[in-house]
Amino acid sequence: MSQTLQMYDPKREYNSHKESIDIAINNVLNHGLFINGPEVRELEASLKEYVGVSDCICVSNGTDAIKIALLALDVRNGDEVITVAHSWISTAEVIPLVGATPVFVDIDKETYNLDSSKLEAAITSKTKAIIAVSLYGQMADFDAINAVAKKYSIPVIEDGAQSFGATYNGKRSCSVTTIGTTSFFPSKPLGCYGDGGACFTNDLELGAKMRAIKNHGGIKRFHHKYIGLNARLDTIQAAILNVKLSYFDQTIEKRQACAAYYSEHLVCLTEKGFQLPVVKNNCTSVWAQYSILANNKEQRDNIVNYLKNNNVNAAIFYPTPLHKQECFQPWLNDTIEHVDSRLVVTNDICDRVFNLPCYGEFTREEQDIIIRLLKEFVRSN
Ligand SMILES: Cc1ncc(COP(=O)(O)O)c(C=O)c1O
């Protein structure tokens, strides 16, 4: 039986850059500065330049990055934070964690990102922040989102966990909002070998505050100005990321080539009502995955099962919208029926989306297997 194709295999990239990564890890093992070592400062300087912002704060993971952003913006009990319900749980779970209420807004049916035309209606006197996710590798419509936010003087956080390296009007993800956050989870476009994340900002005061919050709120030794966290990035992870950042442009190009190959060979599916990914003219995507919409839930589930039965572990990101997750029920700002009725596109996408592996080391032969299976399925169903 052939080997199962997974959504991501971190060993492949490691094997092709093993020598430089081993050296970087060994350097840390030898100097022993496992926390706050020089590699973390080096990474922050490089990431800051890469993204094009004034400050970068490396943190423990992408979830903590959003939590730190909310804490730095003084979001607390009684506040509302607007976000989307089609995302990984992290985007919204941090909102109740700081005591605030998540207010879910619907998404765009082409990009699956926050529908900026629905944003203004969700703003109330309690709105303290907006978290817009740049899902599947493409940035949200930040000109429109920022324009509404500016009108009401509300800060915007970009959750760029899946879009690091992507551009919007030529500007990089994590550079266009009050705070940008990302994740270096292994399967992310820029992934480390454990957990990692970062916050970005052009506001130096906010940057200093986030830097303190990630380190127990301390501004100098034994002086804790803020209630903070232990949320630092390990030096070994920083060392790995320094190496991976040095060839990140090629990583992105390879991901884009992988996506282009799917789009070229799966275009026939659109005649059968499937929707392939849409990348807006002013955007580039880093293809966290390759996402397809089936015609309905039953067809989507059958396809994913068919792929699984043929040794392809396709994924469904995300089968349940966040507003329907049990943990958010006590936190909804309205009855579940009302919230649900406003999230028509979100519900529809969660029912129909499925995701294919899309990364640099995924081979054309492997893609051909998936393409053949999808065509086979469509022909015989
Ligand atoms: C959209 C989104 N936000 C936040 C996160 C959280 O990142 P981490 O797993 O590093 O905490 C993820 C990671 O899966 C994500 O996909």
JSON list of C-alpha atoms and ligand atoms in Angstrom, two decimals, residues 61-63 66 87-88 90-91 133 135 159 161-162 183 185 188 195-196 318, ligand 1:
[
{"chain": "A", "resi": 61, "resn": "ASN", "atom": "CA", "xyz": [3.08, 31.00, 19.80]},
{"chain": "A", "resi": 62, "resn": "GLY", "atom": "CA", "xyz": [0.49, 32.62, 17.57]},
{"chain": "A", "resi": 63, "resn": "THR", "atom": "CA", "xyz": [-2.27, 32.36, 20.18]},
{"chain": "A", "resi": 66, "resn": "ILE", "atom": "CA", "xyz": [-3.03, 37.74, 19.81]},
{"chain": "A", "resi": 87, "resn": "SER", "atom": "CA", "xyz": [-10.89, 30.53, 11.73]},
{"chain": "A", "resi": 88, "resn": "TRP", "atom": "CA", "xyz": [-8.85, 28.42, 14.07]},
{"chain": "A", "resi": 90, "resn": "SER", "atom": "CA", "xyz": [-7.16, 30.83, 18.76]},
{"chain": "A", "resi": 91, "resn": "THR", "atom": "CA", "xyz": [-8.43, 33.94, 16.99]},
{"chain": "A", "resi": 133, "resn": "VAL", "atom": "CA", "xyz": [-7.83, 37.00, 10.05]},
{"chain": "A", "resi": 135, "resn": "LEU", "atom": "CA", "xyz": [-7.00, 33.03, 6.18]},
{"chain": "A", "resi": 159, "resn": "ASP", "atom": "CA", "xyz": [-4.18, 37.59, 12.73]},
{"chain": "A", "resi": 161, "resn": "ALA", "atom": "CA", "xyz": [-0.87, 33.19, 11.39]},
{"chain": "A", "resi": 162, "resn": "GLN", "atom": "CA", "xyz": [-1.59, 31.76, 7.94]},
{"chain": "A", "resi": 183, "resn": "SER", "atom": "CA", "xyz": [2.40, 31.92, 14.23]},
{"chain": "A", "resi": 185, "resn": "PHE", "atom": "CA", "xyz": [3.70, 26.55, 14.16]},
{"chain": "A", "resi": 188, "resn": "LYS", "atom": "CA", "xyz": [2.73, 27.52, 8.83]},
{"chain": "A", "resi": 195, "resn": "ASP", "atom": "CA", "xyz": [5.69, 26.53, 18.98]},
{"chain": "A", "resi": 196, "resn": "GLY", "atom": "CA", "xyz": [6.51, 30.12, 18.09]},
{"chain": "A", "resi": 318, "resn": "TYR", "atom": "CA", "xyz": [-12.87, 24.47, 9.65]},
{"chain": "B", "resi": 1, "resn": "LIG", "atom": "C1", "xyz": [-5.69, 31.72, 11.96]},
{"chain": "B", "resi": 1, "resn": "LIG", "atom": "C2", "xyz": [-4.85, 31.27, 13.12]},
{"chain": "B", "resi": 1, "resn": "LIG", "atom": "N1", "xyz": [-4.73, 32.08, 14.19]},
{"chain": "B", "resi": 1, "resn": "LIG", "atom": "C3", "xyz": [-3.98, 31.74, 15.25]},
{"chain": "B", "resi": 1, "resn": "LIG", "atom": "C4", "xyz": [-3.29, 30.55, 15.28]},
{"chain": "B", "resi": 1, "resn": "LIG", "atom": "C5", "xyz": [-2.54, 30.20, 16.52]},
{"chain": "B", "resi": 1, "resn": "LIG", "atom": "O1", "xyz": [-1.21, 29.91, 16.33]},
{"chain": "B", "resi": 1, "resn": "LIG", "atom": "P1", "xyz": [-0.43, 28.93, 17.35]},
{"chain": "B", "resi": 1, "resn": "LIG", "atom": "O2", "xyz": [-0.83, 27.54, 17.03]},
{"chain": "B", "resi": 1, "resn": "LIG", "atom": "O3", "xyz": [1.00, 29.22, 17.07]},
{"chain": "B", "resi": 1, "resn": "LIG", "atom": "O4", "xyz": [-0.82, 29.31, 18.72]},
{"chain": "B", "resi": 1, "resn": "LIG", "atom": "C6", "xyz": [-3.37, 29.68, 14.19]},
{"chain": "B", "resi": 1, "resn": "LIG", "atom": "C7", "xyz": [-2.64, 28.40, 14.20]},
{"chain": "B", "resi": 1, "resn": "LIG", "atom": "O5", "xyz": [-3.10, 27.37, 13.81]},
{"chain": "B", "resi": 1, "resn": "LIG", "atom": "C8", "xyz": [-4.16, 30.04, 13.08]},
{"chain": "B", "resi": 1, "resn": "LIG", "atom": "O6", "xyz": [-4.28, 29.24, 12.01]}
]
